Amino acid sequence: MSAIYDIHTHDFPEVPGTAIVQLTPAGYCMYPGHVYSVGLHPWDIQDDWKAQMAKVAVMAMHPHVLAIGEAGLDKKKSPVPMGIQMDVFREHVRLSEMLHKPLIVHCVKAIDELLAIRKEMGVKHPWVLHGYRGGPNQAEQLRRAGIYVSLGLDYNTDTLLNMPFKYLLFESDTYGDVSVLYNLTSEDMDAKEESVRSLVAKNIVAFLKSHYDASFE
Ligand SMILES: [Zn+2]
């Protein structure tokens, strides 16, 4: 299997297997050679969300689906009541725990609810908060709770330089090729792009394999 340099994208990478491609239950095409995550985004929750989640559950079992999500809570952009968003999110958490696949989280203005669900459900597997723009202090708090952060193009430089690097993941999300991100971050870090790539690839492997354990304490 090739190294994965991008934990979350909505596009197929040029080299199959180098990025985790986001699938939704609405329409998908699982081209061979690629690796995937599957989830119901809080913006896309419909009245028949139980049927939507039944599809997600079937897709999630596929061996090329390495993670669950993105799924989560959005108080700003989702018209869906928070109670339903939380129920749908809990379904993703159950899948993640049951299938031993980590969860990619979308969270806007609902960190407290997110942490409460993690605690209430006694979650063992790691999560990653994608598109993280916050500072290193909050990132450290999340890490202690078992939640990695993933940096996209609008990353906070302070977080990049001051978080223990092994807890950082990178993503392109909807912004095209992840190379741009490696270019920018390696300049900020005064490091070679290749070495940043291999470090992040290692972090992604660790994230995908790890269960919640003492290493988060
Ligand atoms: Zn996304």
PDB file of C-alpha atoms and ligand atoms in Angstrom:
ATOM      1  CA  MET A   1       0.000   0.000   0.000  1.00  0.00           C
ATOM      2  CA  SER A   2       1.314   3.468  -0.825  1.00  0.00           C
ATOM      3  CA  ALA A   3       1.807   6.050   1.898  1.00  0.00           C
ATOM      4  CA  ILE A   4      -1.164   8.266   2.703  1.00  0.00           C
ATOM      5  CA  TYR A   5      -0.341  11.990   2.762  1.00  0.00           C
ATOM      6  CA  ASP A   6      -3.835  13.393   2.970  1.00  0.00           C
ATOM      7  CA  ILE A   7      -6.276  12.330   5.690  1.00  0.00           C
ATOM      8  CA  HIS A   8      -9.332  13.937   4.120  1.00  0.00           C
ATOM      9  CA  THR A   9     -10.252  14.950   0.601  1.00  0.00           C
ATOM     10  CA  HIS A  10     -13.384  15.153  -1.511  1.00  0.00           C
ATOM     11  CA  ASP A  11     -11.412  14.564  -4.728  1.00  0.00           C
ATOM     12  CA  PHE A  12      -9.648  11.513  -6.076  1.00  0.00           C
ATOM     13  CA  PRO A  13      -5.871  11.895  -5.803  1.00  0.00           C
ATOM     14  CA  GLU A  14      -3.701  11.496  -8.878  1.00  0.00           C
ATOM     15  CA  VAL A  15      -1.920   8.532  -7.289  1.00  0.00           C
ATOM     16  CA  PRO A  16      -4.521   6.090  -5.895  1.00  0.00           C
ATOM     17  CA  GLY A  17      -4.113   5.267  -2.232  1.00  0.00           C
ATOM     18  CA  THR A  18      -2.275   8.470  -1.262  1.00  0.00           C
ATOM     19  CA  ALA A  19      -5.345  10.240   0.157  1.00  0.00           C
ATOM     20  CA  ILE A  20      -8.443   9.195   2.074  1.00  0.00           C
ATOM     21  CA  VAL A  21     -11.325  10.030  -0.232  1.00  0.00           C
ATOM     22  CA  GLN A  22     -14.595  11.078   1.362  1.00  0.00           C
ATOM     23  CA  LEU A  23     -17.666   9.105   0.291  1.00  0.00           C
ATOM     24  CA  THR A  24     -21.253   9.997   1.053  1.00  0.00           C
ATOM     25  CA  PRO A  25     -24.231   7.622   1.079  1.00  0.00           C
ATOM     26  CA  ALA A  26     -25.935   9.736  -1.627  1.00  0.00           C
ATOM     27  CA  GLY A  27     -23.778   8.902  -4.589  1.00  0.00           C
ATOM     28  CA  TYR A  28     -20.441   7.226  -4.727  1.00  0.00           C
ATOM     29  CA  CYS A  29     -18.096   5.379  -6.935  1.00  0.00           C
ATOM     30  CA  MET A  30     -15.486   3.199  -5.294  1.00  0.00           C
ATOM     31  CA  TYR A  31     -12.743   3.159  -7.906  1.00  0.00           C
ATOM     32  CA  PRO A  32     -10.285   0.377  -7.150  1.00  0.00           C
ATOM     33  CA  GLY A  33      -6.913   1.224  -5.619  1.00  0.00           C
ATOM     34  CA  HIS A  34      -8.199   4.168  -3.620  1.00  0.00           C
ATOM     35  CA  VAL A  35      -8.828   4.319   0.119  1.00  0.00           C
ATOM     36  CA  TYR A  36     -11.887   5.906   1.642  1.00  0.00           C
ATOM     37  CA  SER A  37     -13.836   7.239   4.561  1.00  0.00           C
ATOM     38  CA  VAL A  38     -17.618   7.201   4.646  1.00  0.00           C
ATOM     39  CA  GLY A  39     -20.047   9.301   6.601  1.00  0.00           C
ATOM     40  CA  LEU A  40     -23.112  11.502   6.615  1.00  0.00           C
ATOM     41  CA  HIS A  41     -22.088  15.161   6.846  1.00  0.00           C
ATOM     42  CA  PRO A  42     -24.247  17.250   9.210  1.00  0.00           C
ATOM     43  CA  TRP A  43     -25.248  19.474   6.276  1.00  0.00           C
ATOM     44  CA  ASP A  44     -26.638  16.461   4.407  1.00  0.00           C
ATOM     45  CA  ILE A  45     -28.835  14.907   7.090  1.00  0.00           C
ATOM     46  CA  GLN A  46     -32.364  14.312   5.741  1.00  0.00           C
ATOM     47  CA  ASP A  47     -35.605  13.285   7.437  1.00  0.00           C
ATOM     48  CA  ASP A  48     -34.875   9.682   6.443  1.00  0.00           C
ATOM     49  CA  TRP A  49     -31.458   9.764   8.133  1.00  0.00           C
ATOM     50  CA  LYS A  50     -31.939   6.257   9.478  1.00  0.00           C
ATOM     51  CA  ALA A  51     -32.010   4.955   5.906  1.00  0.00           C
ATOM     52  CA  GLN A  52     -29.015   7.152   5.056  1.00  0.00           C
ATOM     53  CA  MET A  53     -27.124   5.700   8.024  1.00  0.00           C
ATOM     54  CA  ALA A  54     -28.049   2.137   7.044  1.00  0.00           C
ATOM     55  CA  LYS A  55     -26.191   2.766   3.758  1.00  0.00           C
ATOM     56  CA  VAL A  56     -23.244   4.278   5.579  1.00  0.00           C
ATOM     57  CA  ALA A  57     -23.057   1.201   7.806  1.00  0.00           C
ATOM     58  CA  VAL A  58     -22.903  -1.173   4.830  1.00  0.00           C
ATOM     59  CA  MET A  59     -20.270   0.921   3.032  1.00  0.00           C
ATOM     60  CA  ALA A  60     -18.233   1.275   6.231  1.00  0.00           C
ATOM     61  CA  MET A  61     -17.544  -2.453   6.320  1.00  0.00           C
ATOM     62  CA  HIS A  62     -15.666  -2.381   3.016  1.00  0.00           C
ATOM     63  CA  PRO A  63     -11.966  -3.127   3.601  1.00  0.00           C
ATOM     64  CA  HIS A  64     -10.875  -0.085   1.574  1.00  0.00           C
ATOM     65  CA  VAL A  65     -12.849   2.168   3.894  1.00  0.00           C
ATOM     66  CA  LEU A  66     -10.213   3.032   6.474  1.00  0.00           C
ATOM     67  CA  ALA A  67     -12.110   5.602   8.531  1.00  0.00           C
ATOM     68  CA  ILE A  68     -15.644   6.722   9.380  1.00  0.00           C
ATOM     69  CA  GLY A  69     -16.729  10.297   8.587  1.00  0.00           C
ATOM     70  CA  GLU A  70     -16.684  13.047   7.986  1.00  0.00           C
ATOM     71  CA  ALA A  71     -19.482  13.326  10.460  1.00  0.00           C
ATOM     72  CA  GLY A  72     -20.153  15.727  13.247  1.00  0.00           C
ATOM     73  CA  LEU A  73     -21.885  18.747  14.643  1.00  0.00           C
ATOM     74  CA  ASP A  74     -22.405  22.137  13.048  1.00  0.00           C
ATOM     75  CA  LYS A  75     -24.232  24.885  14.885  1.00  0.00           C
ATOM     76  CA  LYS A  76     -23.590  27.462  12.211  1.00  0.00           C
ATOM     77  CA  LYS A  77     -24.302  26.037   8.775  1.00  0.00           C
ATOM     78  CA  SER A  78     -26.551  23.030   9.333  1.00  0.00           C
ATOM     79  CA  PRO A  79     -30.332  23.586   9.455  1.00  0.00           C
ATOM     80  CA  VAL A  80     -30.759  20.251  11.254  1.00  0.00           C
ATOM     81  CA  PRO A  81     -31.701  20.506  14.968  1.00  0.00           C
ATOM     82  CA  MET A  82     -28.758  19.828  17.277  1.00  0.00           C
ATOM     83  CA  GLY A  83     -30.538  16.868  18.919  1.00  0.00           C
ATOM     84  CA  ILE A  84     -30.778  15.047  15.576  1.00  0.00           C
ATOM     85  CA  GLN A  85     -27.225  15.981  14.627  1.00  0.00           C
ATOM     86  CA  MET A  86     -26.067  14.453  17.901  1.00  0.00           C
ATOM     87  CA  ASP A  87     -28.050  11.249  17.327  1.00  0.00           C
ATOM     88  CA  VAL A  88     -26.613  10.878  13.823  1.00  0.00           C
ATOM     89  CA  PHE A  89     -23.142  11.562  15.142  1.00  0.00           C
ATOM     90  CA  ARG A  90     -23.571   8.912  17.862  1.00  0.00           C
ATOM     91  CA  GLU A  91     -24.410   6.399  15.113  1.00  0.00           C
ATOM     92  CA  HIS A  92     -21.055   7.175  13.468  1.00  0.00           C
ATOM     93  CA  VAL A  93     -19.301   6.795  16.807  1.00  0.00           C
ATOM     94  CA  ARG A  94     -20.863   3.352  17.268  1.00  0.00           C
ATOM     95  CA  LEU A  95     -19.697   2.297  13.803  1.00  0.00           C
ATOM     96  CA  SER A  96     -16.195   3.596  14.464  1.00  0.00           C
ATOM     97  CA  GLU A  97     -15.932   1.688  17.734  1.00  0.00           C
ATOM     98  CA  MET A  98     -17.480  -1.482  16.368  1.00  0.00           C
ATOM     99  CA  LEU A  99     -15.407  -1.629  13.181  1.00  0.00           C
ATOM    100  CA  HIS A 100     -12.189  -0.313  14.791  1.00  0.00           C
ATOM    101  CA  LYS A 101     -11.967   2.487  12.265  1.00  0.00           C
ATOM    102  CA  PRO A 102     -11.188   6.005  13.501  1.00  0.00           C
ATOM    103  CA  LEU A 103     -13.572   8.883  13.000  1.00  0.00           C
ATOM    104  CA  ILE A 104     -13.055  12.055  10.943  1.00  0.00           C
ATOM    105  CA  VAL A 105     -14.977  14.837  12.650  1.00  0.00           C
ATOM    106  CA  HIS A 106     -16.512  18.032  11.311  1.00  0.00           C
ATOM    107  CA  CYS A 107     -17.231  20.368  14.211  1.00  0.00           C
ATOM    108  CA  VAL A 108     -18.338  23.991  14.076  1.00  0.00           C
ATOM    109  CA  LYS A 109     -19.091  25.787  17.341  1.00  0.00           C
ATOM    110  CA  ALA A 110     -19.941  22.570  19.180  1.00  0.00           C
ATOM    111  CA  ILE A 111     -16.725  21.427  20.862  1.00  0.00           C
ATOM    112  CA  ASP A 112     -18.435  21.003  24.249  1.00  0.00           C
ATOM    113  CA  GLU A 113     -21.105  18.728  22.796  1.00  0.00           C
ATOM    114  CA  LEU A 114     -18.411  16.803  20.922  1.00  0.00           C
ATOM    115  CA  LEU A 115     -16.355  16.195  24.053  1.00  0.00           C
ATOM    116  CA  ALA A 116     -19.503  15.279  26.003  1.00  0.00           C
ATOM    117  CA  ILE A 117     -20.431  12.589  23.477  1.00  0.00           C
ATOM    118  CA  ARG A 118     -16.891  11.214  23.486  1.00  0.00           C
ATOM    119  CA  LYS A 119     -17.030  10.943  27.259  1.00  0.00           C
ATOM    120  CA  GLU A 120     -20.586   9.649  27.558  1.00  0.00           C
ATOM    121  CA  MET A 121     -19.927   6.863  25.043  1.00  0.00           C
ATOM    122  CA  GLY A 122     -16.610   5.776  26.554  1.00  0.00           C
ATOM    123  CA  VAL A 123     -14.904   6.012  23.165  1.00  0.00           C
ATOM    124  CA  LYS A 124     -11.737   3.939  22.662  1.00  0.00           C
ATOM    125  CA  HIS A 125     -10.685   4.903  19.144  1.00  0.00           C
ATOM    126  CA  PRO A 126      -9.120   8.155  18.087  1.00  0.00           C
ATOM    127  CA  TRP A 127     -10.926  10.926  16.274  1.00  0.00           C
ATOM    128  CA  VAL A 128      -9.517  13.676  14.130  1.00  0.00           C
ATOM    129  CA  LEU A 129     -11.004  17.133  14.012  1.00  0.00           C
ATOM    130  CA  HIS A 130     -10.615  18.093  10.390  1.00  0.00           C
ATOM    131  CA  GLY A 131      -9.939  21.591   9.047  1.00  0.00           C
ATOM    132  CA  TYR A 132      -8.514  22.682  12.376  1.00  0.00           C
ATOM    133  CA  ARG A 133      -7.823  26.425  12.518  1.00  0.00           C
ATOM    134  CA  GLY A 134      -7.470  26.863  16.277  1.00  0.00           C
ATOM    135  CA  GLY A 135      -4.387  27.424  18.353  1.00  0.00           C
ATOM    136  CA  PRO A 136      -2.023  24.937  20.014  1.00  0.00           C
ATOM    137  CA  ASN A 137      -3.617  25.147  23.472  1.00  0.00           C
ATOM    138  CA  GLN A 138      -6.963  23.897  22.285  1.00  0.00           C
ATOM    139  CA  ALA A 139      -5.230  21.320  20.098  1.00  0.00           C
ATOM    140  CA  GLU A 140      -3.420  20.033  23.181  1.00  0.00           C
ATOM    141  CA  GLN A 141      -6.703  19.817  25.135  1.00  0.00           C
ATOM    142  CA  LEU A 142      -8.247  17.841  22.302  1.00  0.00           C
ATOM    143  CA  ARG A 143      -5.237  15.546  22.081  1.00  0.00           C
ATOM    144  CA  ARG A 144      -5.588  14.717  25.760  1.00  0.00           C
ATOM    145  CA  ALA A 145      -9.165  13.683  25.054  1.00  0.00           C
ATOM    146  CA  GLY A 146      -7.993  11.391  22.218  1.00  0.00           C
ATOM    147  CA  ILE A 147      -8.763  13.776  19.368  1.00  0.00           C
ATOM    148  CA  TYR A 148      -6.093  14.592  16.779  1.00  0.00           C
ATOM    149  CA  VAL A 149      -6.310  17.743  14.690  1.00  0.00           C
ATOM    150  CA  SER A 150      -5.922  17.913  10.935  1.00  0.00           C
ATOM    151  CA  LEU A 151      -4.526  21.024   9.289  1.00  0.00           C
ATOM    152  CA  GLY A 152      -5.756  22.307   5.960  1.00  0.00           C
ATOM    153  CA  LEU A 153      -4.697  25.305   3.912  1.00  0.00           C
ATOM    154  CA  ASP A 154      -5.972  27.799   6.490  1.00  0.00           C
ATOM    155  CA  TYR A 155      -3.915  26.279   9.318  1.00  0.00           C
ATOM    156  CA  ASN A 156      -2.705  28.220  12.317  1.00  0.00           C
ATOM    157  CA  THR A 157       1.082  28.527  12.120  1.00  0.00           C
ATOM    158  CA  ASP A 158       1.359  28.564  15.886  1.00  0.00           C
ATOM    159  CA  THR A 159      -0.288  25.140  16.022  1.00  0.00           C
ATOM    160  CA  LEU A 160       1.966  23.805  13.268  1.00  0.00           C
ATOM    161  CA  LEU A 161       5.116  24.911  15.064  1.00  0.00           C
ATOM    162  CA  ASN A 162       4.136  24.307  18.685  1.00  0.00           C
ATOM    163  CA  MET A 163       2.084  21.105  18.777  1.00  0.00           C
ATOM    164  CA  PRO A 164       4.057  17.859  19.144  1.00  0.00           C
ATOM    165  CA  PHE A 165       4.275  17.069  15.456  1.00  0.00           C
ATOM    166  CA  LYS A 166       3.257  13.437  15.808  1.00  0.00           C
ATOM    167  CA  TYR A 167      -0.287  14.530  16.632  1.00  0.00           C
ATOM    168  CA  LEU A 168      -0.757  16.578  13.473  1.00  0.00           C
ATOM    169  CA  LEU A 169      -2.429  15.284  10.329  1.00  0.00           C
ATOM    170  CA  PHE A 170      -2.751  17.094   6.989  1.00  0.00           C
ATOM    171  CA  GLU A 171      -5.647  17.346   4.556  1.00  0.00           C
ATOM    172  CA  SER A 172      -6.602  19.014   1.305  1.00  0.00           C
ATOM    173  CA  ASP A 173     -10.396  18.791   1.912  1.00  0.00           C
ATOM    174  CA  THR A 174     -11.965  20.664  -1.022  1.00  0.00           C
ATOM    175  CA  TYR A 175      -8.834  22.645  -1.899  1.00  0.00           C
ATOM    176  CA  GLY A 176      -7.291  20.456  -4.576  1.00  0.00           C
ATOM    177  CA  ASP A 177      -3.803  19.018  -4.429  1.00  0.00           C
ATOM    178  CA  VAL A 178      -2.330  18.542  -0.954  1.00  0.00           C
ATOM    179  CA  SER A 179       1.144  19.438  -2.318  1.00  0.00           C
ATOM    180  CA  VAL A 180       0.375  23.118  -1.789  1.00  0.00           C
ATOM    181  CA  LEU A 181      -0.042  22.454   1.920  1.00  0.00           C
ATOM    182  CA  TYR A 182       3.286  20.590   2.120  1.00  0.00           C
ATOM    183  CA  ASN A 183       4.923  23.439   0.303  1.00  0.00           C
ATOM    184  CA  LEU A 184       3.650  26.070   2.741  1.00  0.00           C
ATOM    185  CA  THR A 185       4.197  24.094   5.938  1.00  0.00           C
ATOM    186  CA  SER A 186       7.724  22.979   5.051  1.00  0.00           C
ATOM    187  CA  GLU A 187       8.644  26.642   4.532  1.00  0.00           C
ATOM    188  CA  ASP A 188       7.147  27.550   7.918  1.00  0.00           C
ATOM    189  CA  MET A 189       8.993  24.666   9.555  1.00  0.00           C
ATOM    190  CA  ASP A 190      12.211  25.362   7.696  1.00  0.00           C
ATOM    191  CA  ALA A 191      12.249  21.688   6.745  1.00  0.00           C
ATOM    192  CA  LYS A 192      12.442  19.723   3.524  1.00  0.00           C
ATOM    193  CA  GLU A 193       9.079  19.045   1.944  1.00  0.00           C
ATOM    194  CA  GLU A 194       9.947  15.358   1.606  1.00  0.00           C
ATOM    195  CA  SER A 195      10.677  14.980   5.294  1.00  0.00           C
ATOM    196  CA  VAL A 196       7.417  16.707   6.280  1.00  0.00           C
ATOM    197  CA  ARG A 197       5.607  14.335   3.939  1.00  0.00           C
ATOM    198  CA  SER A 198       7.135  11.252   5.474  1.00  0.00           C
ATOM    199  CA  LEU A 199       6.435  12.472   9.012  1.00  0.00           C
ATOM    200  CA  VAL A 200       2.791  13.142   8.252  1.00  0.00           C
ATOM    201  CA  ALA A 201       2.459   9.781   6.493  1.00  0.00           C
ATOM    202  CA  LYS A 202       3.758   8.144   9.680  1.00  0.00           C
ATOM    203  CA  ASN A 203       1.297  10.110  11.790  1.00  0.00           C
ATOM    204  CA  ILE A 204      -1.543   9.002   9.545  1.00  0.00           C
ATOM    205  CA  VAL A 205      -0.536   5.345   9.896  1.00  0.00           C
ATOM    206  CA  ALA A 206      -0.388   5.729  13.678  1.00  0.00           C
ATOM    207  CA  PHE A 207      -3.781   7.428  13.684  1.00  0.00           C
ATOM    208  CA  LEU A 208      -5.400   4.736  11.583  1.00  0.00           C
ATOM    209  CA  LYS A 209      -4.012   1.937  13.711  1.00  0.00           C
ATOM    210  CA  SER A 210      -4.208   3.318  17.181  1.00  0.00           C
ATOM    211  CA  HIS A 211      -6.774   2.554  19.767  1.00  0.00           C
ATOM    212  CA  TYR A 212      -7.271   4.933  22.598  1.00  0.00           C
ATOM    213  CA  ASP A 213      -4.661   4.044  25.143  1.00  0.00           C
ATOM    214  CA  ALA A 214      -2.046   5.440  27.470  1.00  0.00           C
ATOM    215  CA  SER A 215      -0.264   7.214  24.631  1.00  0.00           C
ATOM    216  CA  PHE A 216      -2.918   9.918  24.784  1.00  0.00           C
ATOM    217  CA  GLU A 217      -2.433  10.634  28.483  1.00  0.00           C
TER     218      GLU A 217
HETATM  219 ZN    ZN B   1     -14.536  17.839   4.027  1.00  0.00          ZN
END
